[in-house]
PDB file of C-alpha atoms and ligand atoms in Angstrom:
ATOM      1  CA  UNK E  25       9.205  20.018 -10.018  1.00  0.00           C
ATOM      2  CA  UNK E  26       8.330  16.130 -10.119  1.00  0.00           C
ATOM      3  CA  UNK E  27       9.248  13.490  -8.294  1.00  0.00           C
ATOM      4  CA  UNK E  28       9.180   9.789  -8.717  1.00  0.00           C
ATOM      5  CA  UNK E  29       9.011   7.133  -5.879  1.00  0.00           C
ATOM      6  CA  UNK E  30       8.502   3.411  -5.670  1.00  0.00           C
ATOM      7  CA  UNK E  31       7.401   1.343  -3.440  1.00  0.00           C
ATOM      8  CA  UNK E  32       7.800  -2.370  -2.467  1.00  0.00           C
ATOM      9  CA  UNK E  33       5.576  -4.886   0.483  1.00  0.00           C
ATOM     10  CA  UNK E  34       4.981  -8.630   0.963  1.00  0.00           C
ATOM     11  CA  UNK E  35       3.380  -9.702   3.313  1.00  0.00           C
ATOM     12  CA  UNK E  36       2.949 -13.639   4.078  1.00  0.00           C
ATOM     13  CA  UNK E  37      -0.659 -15.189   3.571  1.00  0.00           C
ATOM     14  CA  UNK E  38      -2.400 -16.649   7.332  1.00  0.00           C
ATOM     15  CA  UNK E  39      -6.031 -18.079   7.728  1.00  0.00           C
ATOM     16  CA  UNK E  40      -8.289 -15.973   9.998  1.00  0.00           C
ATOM     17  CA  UNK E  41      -7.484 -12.803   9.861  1.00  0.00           C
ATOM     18  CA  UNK E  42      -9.408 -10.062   7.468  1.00  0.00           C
ATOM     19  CA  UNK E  43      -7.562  -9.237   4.118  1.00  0.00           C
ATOM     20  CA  UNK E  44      -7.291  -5.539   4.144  1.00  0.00           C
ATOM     21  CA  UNK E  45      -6.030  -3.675   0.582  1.00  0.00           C
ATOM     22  CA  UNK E  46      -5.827  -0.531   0.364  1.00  0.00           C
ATOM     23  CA  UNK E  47      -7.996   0.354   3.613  1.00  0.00           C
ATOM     24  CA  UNK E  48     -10.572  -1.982   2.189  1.00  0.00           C
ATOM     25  CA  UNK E  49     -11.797  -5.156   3.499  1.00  0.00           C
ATOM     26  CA  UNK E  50     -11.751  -7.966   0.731  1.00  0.00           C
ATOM     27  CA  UNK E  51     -13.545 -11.358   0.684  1.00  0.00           C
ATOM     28  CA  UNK E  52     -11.020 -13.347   1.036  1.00  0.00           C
ATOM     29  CA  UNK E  53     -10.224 -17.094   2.413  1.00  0.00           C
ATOM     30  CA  UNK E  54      -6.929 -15.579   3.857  1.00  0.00           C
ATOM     31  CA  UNK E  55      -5.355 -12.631   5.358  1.00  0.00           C
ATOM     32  CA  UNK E  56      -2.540 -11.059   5.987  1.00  0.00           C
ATOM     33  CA  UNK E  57       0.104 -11.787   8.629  1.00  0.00           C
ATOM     34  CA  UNK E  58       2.022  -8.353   9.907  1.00  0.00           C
ATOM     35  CA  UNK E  59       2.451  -6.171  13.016  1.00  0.00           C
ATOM     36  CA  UNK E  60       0.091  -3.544  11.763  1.00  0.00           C
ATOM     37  CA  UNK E  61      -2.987  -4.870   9.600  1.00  0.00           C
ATOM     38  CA  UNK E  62      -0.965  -5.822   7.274  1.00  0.00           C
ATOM     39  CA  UNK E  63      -2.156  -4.028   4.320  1.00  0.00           C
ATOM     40  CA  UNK E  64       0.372  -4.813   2.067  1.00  0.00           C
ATOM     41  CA  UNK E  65      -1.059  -2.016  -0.782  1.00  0.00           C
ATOM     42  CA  UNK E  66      -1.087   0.512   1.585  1.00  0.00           C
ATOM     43  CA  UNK E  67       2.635   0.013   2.692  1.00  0.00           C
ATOM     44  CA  UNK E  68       3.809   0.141  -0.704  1.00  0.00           C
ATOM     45  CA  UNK E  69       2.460   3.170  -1.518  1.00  0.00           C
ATOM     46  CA  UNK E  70       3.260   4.788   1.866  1.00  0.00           C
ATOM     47  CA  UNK E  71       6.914   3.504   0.497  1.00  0.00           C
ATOM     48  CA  UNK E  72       6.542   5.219  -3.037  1.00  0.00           C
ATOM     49  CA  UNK E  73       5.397   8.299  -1.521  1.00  0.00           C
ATOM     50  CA  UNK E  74       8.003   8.873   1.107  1.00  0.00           C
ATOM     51  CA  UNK E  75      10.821   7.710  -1.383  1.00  0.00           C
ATOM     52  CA  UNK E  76       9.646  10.501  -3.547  1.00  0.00           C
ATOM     53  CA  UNK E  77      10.691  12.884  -1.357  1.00  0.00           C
ATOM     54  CA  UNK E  78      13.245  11.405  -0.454  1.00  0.00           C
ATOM     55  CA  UNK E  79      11.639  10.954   3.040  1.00  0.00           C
ATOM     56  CA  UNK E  80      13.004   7.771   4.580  1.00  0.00           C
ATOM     57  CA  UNK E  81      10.689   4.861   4.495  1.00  0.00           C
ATOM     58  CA  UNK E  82       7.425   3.460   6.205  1.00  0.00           C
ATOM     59  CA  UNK E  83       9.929   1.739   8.884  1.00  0.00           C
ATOM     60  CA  UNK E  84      11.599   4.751   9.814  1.00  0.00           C
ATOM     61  CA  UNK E  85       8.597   7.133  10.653  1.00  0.00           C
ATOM     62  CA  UNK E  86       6.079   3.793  12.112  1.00  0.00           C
ATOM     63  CA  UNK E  87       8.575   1.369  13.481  1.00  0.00           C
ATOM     64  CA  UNK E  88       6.763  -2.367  13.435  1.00  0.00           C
ATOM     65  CA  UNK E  89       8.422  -2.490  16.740  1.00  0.00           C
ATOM     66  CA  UNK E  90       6.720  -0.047  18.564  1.00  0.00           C
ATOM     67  CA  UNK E  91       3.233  -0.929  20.374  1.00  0.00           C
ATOM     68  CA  UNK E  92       1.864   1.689  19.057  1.00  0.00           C
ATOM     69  CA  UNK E  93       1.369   0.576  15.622  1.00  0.00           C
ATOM     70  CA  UNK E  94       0.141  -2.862  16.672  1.00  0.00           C
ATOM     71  CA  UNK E  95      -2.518  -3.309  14.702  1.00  0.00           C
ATOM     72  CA  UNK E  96      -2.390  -0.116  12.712  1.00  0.00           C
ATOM     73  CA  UNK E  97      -4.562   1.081  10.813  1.00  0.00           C
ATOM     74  CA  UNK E  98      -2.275   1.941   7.841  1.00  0.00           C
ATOM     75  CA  UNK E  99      -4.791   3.694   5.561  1.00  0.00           C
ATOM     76  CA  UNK E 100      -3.974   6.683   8.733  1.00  0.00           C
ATOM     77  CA  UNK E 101      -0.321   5.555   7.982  1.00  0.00           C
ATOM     78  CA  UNK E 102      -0.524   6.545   4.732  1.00  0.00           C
ATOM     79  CA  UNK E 103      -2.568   9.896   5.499  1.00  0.00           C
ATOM     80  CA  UNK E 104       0.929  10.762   7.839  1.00  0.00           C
ATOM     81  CA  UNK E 105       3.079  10.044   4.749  1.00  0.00           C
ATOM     82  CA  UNK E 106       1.466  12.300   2.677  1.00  0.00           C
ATOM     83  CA  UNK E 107       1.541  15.078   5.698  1.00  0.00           C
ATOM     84  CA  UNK E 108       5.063  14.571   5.801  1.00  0.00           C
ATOM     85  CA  UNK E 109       5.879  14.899   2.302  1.00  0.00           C
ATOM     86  CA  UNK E 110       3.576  17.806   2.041  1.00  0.00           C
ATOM     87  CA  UNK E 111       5.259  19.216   4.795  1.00  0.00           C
ATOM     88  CA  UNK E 112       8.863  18.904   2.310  1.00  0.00           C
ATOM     89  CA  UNK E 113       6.502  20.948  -0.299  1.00  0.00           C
ATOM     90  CA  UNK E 114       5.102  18.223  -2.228  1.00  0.00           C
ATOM     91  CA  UNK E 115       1.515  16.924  -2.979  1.00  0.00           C
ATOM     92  CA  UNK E 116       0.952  13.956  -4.485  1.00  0.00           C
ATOM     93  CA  UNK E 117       0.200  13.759  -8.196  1.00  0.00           C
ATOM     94  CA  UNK E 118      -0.473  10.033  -9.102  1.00  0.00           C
ATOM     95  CA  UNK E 119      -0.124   6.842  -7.847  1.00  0.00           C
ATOM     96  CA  UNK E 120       0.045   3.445  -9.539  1.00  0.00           C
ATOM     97  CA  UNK E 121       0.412  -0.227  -8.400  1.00  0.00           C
ATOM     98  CA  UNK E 122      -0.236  -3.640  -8.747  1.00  0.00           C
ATOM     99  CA  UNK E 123      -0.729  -6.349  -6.310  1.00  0.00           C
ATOM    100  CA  UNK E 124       0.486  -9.284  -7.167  1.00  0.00           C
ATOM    101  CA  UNK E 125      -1.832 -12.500  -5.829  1.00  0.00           C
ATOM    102  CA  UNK E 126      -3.365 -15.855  -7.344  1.00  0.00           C
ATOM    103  CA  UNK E 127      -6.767 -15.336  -5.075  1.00  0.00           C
ATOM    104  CA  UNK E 128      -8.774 -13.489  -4.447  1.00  0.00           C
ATOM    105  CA  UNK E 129      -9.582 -11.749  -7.485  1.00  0.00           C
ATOM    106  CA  UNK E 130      -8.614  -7.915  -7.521  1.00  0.00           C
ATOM    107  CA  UNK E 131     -10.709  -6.481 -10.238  1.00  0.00           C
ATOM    108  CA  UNK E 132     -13.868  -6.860  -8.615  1.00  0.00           C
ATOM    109  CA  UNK E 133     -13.039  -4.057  -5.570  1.00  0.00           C
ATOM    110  CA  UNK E 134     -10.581  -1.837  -7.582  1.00  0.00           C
ATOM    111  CA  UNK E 135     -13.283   0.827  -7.734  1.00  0.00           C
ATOM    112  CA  UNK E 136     -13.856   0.803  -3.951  1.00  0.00           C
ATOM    113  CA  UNK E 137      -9.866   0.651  -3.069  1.00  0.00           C
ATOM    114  CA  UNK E 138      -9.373   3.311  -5.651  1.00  0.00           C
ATOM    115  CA  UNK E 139     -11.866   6.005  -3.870  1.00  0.00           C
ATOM    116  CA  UNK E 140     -10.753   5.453  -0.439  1.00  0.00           C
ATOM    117  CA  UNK E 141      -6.763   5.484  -1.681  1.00  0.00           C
ATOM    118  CA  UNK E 142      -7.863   8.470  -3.212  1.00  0.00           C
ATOM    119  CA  UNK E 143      -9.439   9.806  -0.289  1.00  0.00           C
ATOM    120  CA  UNK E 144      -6.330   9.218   2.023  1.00  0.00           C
ATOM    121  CA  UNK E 145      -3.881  10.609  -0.936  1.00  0.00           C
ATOM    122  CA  UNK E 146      -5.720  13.695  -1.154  1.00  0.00           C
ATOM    123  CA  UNK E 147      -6.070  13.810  -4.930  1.00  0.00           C
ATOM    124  CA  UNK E 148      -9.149  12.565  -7.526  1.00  0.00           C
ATOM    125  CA  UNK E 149     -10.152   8.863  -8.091  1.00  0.00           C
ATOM    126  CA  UNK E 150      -8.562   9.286 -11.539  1.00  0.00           C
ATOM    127  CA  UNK E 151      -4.893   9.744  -9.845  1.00  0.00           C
ATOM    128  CA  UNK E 152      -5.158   6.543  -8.527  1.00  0.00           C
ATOM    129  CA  UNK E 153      -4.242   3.080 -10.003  1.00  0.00           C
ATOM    130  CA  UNK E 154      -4.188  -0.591  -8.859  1.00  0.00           C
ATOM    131  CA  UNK E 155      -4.324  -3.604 -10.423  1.00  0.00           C
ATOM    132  CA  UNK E 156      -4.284  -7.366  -9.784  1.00  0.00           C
ATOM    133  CA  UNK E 157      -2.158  -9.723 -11.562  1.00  0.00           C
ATOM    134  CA  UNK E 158      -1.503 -13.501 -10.843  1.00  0.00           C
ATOM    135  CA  UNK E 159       2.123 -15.172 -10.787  1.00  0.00           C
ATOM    136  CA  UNK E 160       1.038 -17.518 -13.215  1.00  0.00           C
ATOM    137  CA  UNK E 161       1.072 -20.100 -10.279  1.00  0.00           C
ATOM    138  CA  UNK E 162       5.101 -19.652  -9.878  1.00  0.00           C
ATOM    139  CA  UNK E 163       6.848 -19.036  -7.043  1.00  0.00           C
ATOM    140  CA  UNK E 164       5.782 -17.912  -3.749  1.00  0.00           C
ATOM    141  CA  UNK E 165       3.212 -15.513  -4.967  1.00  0.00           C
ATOM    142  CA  UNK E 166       2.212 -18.932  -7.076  1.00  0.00           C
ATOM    143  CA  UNK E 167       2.131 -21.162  -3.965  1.00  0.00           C
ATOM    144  CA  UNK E 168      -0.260 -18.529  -2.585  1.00  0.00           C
ATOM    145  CA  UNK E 169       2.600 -17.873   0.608  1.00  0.00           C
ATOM    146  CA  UNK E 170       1.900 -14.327   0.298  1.00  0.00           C
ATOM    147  CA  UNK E 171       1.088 -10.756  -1.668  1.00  0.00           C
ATOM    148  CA  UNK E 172       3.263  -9.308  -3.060  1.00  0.00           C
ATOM    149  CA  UNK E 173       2.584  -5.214  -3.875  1.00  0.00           C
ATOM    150  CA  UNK E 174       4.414  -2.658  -6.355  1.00  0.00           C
ATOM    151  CA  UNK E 175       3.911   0.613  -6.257  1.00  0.00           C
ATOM    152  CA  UNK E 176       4.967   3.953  -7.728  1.00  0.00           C
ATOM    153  CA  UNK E 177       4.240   7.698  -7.169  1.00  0.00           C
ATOM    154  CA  UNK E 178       4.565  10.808  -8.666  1.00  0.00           C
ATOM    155  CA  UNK E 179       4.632  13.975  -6.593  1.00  0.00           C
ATOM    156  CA  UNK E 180       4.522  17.525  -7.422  1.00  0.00           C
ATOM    157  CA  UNK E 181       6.181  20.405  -5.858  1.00  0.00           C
ATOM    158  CA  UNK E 182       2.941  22.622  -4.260  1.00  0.00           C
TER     159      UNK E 182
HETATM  160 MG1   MG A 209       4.112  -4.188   5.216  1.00  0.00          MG
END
């Protein structure tokens, strides 16, 4: 049996802190404001996944108002997500997203995002899909006021 999830983060653009995507550190003039370390990609598809099983959502099972996630590391959030969907019965079969950002440029790290992503997901490189894709300068995402990530999974009964 399949199941489909999707997935949904922003998180608002600050100078000097790190950009993290996806577990990755990216070049990047800004960073990400949030609780955790704010990896936007990572919280969407922690989002798709759960939703999939119809397992609450990323707030529910790491509340950003509990100390403990201060500062998270959210590439281990999304390892826990899995673990509790796999505990339902499901594994996950595919993953797609896009982030959705004027700078920086996506394409260049999509490789390296992709293997770790893959790596926390517990499936091949080729399960795994993210792209970047500018606003077109409209809007918040436009204004550069934040990322904004989509995300959807597919999971398989196991
Ligand atoms: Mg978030």
């Amino acid at each position: 049996m399949f199941r489909v999830g999707v997935g949904y983060d922003s998180h608002r653009t600050i100078d000097g802190r790190p950009l993290i995507l996806g577990g990755e550190r990216i070049p990047s003039s800004v960073g990400l404001k949030g609780h955790s370390d704010g990896d936007a990609l990572c919280h969407a598809i922690t989002d798709a996944v759960l939703g999939a099983a119809s397992a609450g959502d990323i707030g529910r099972h790491f509340p950003d108002t509990d100390p403990q996630y201060a500062g998270a590391d959210s590439l281990e959030l999304l390892r826990r997500a899995v673990a509790i969907v796999r505990e339902k019965g499901y594994g996950v079969e595919n993953v797609d997203a896009v982030i959705v950002t004027e700078v920086p440029k996506i394409a260049p790290h999509v490789e390296r995002i992709r293997a770790t992503l893959a790596g926390a997901l517990g499936v091949g490189v080729d399960a795994v899909s993210v792209k970047g894709k500018t606003n077109e300068g409209m809007g918040e995402a436009g204004r550069g006021e934040g990322m904004f990530v989509h995300a959807v999974a597919l999971l398989k009964s196991v």
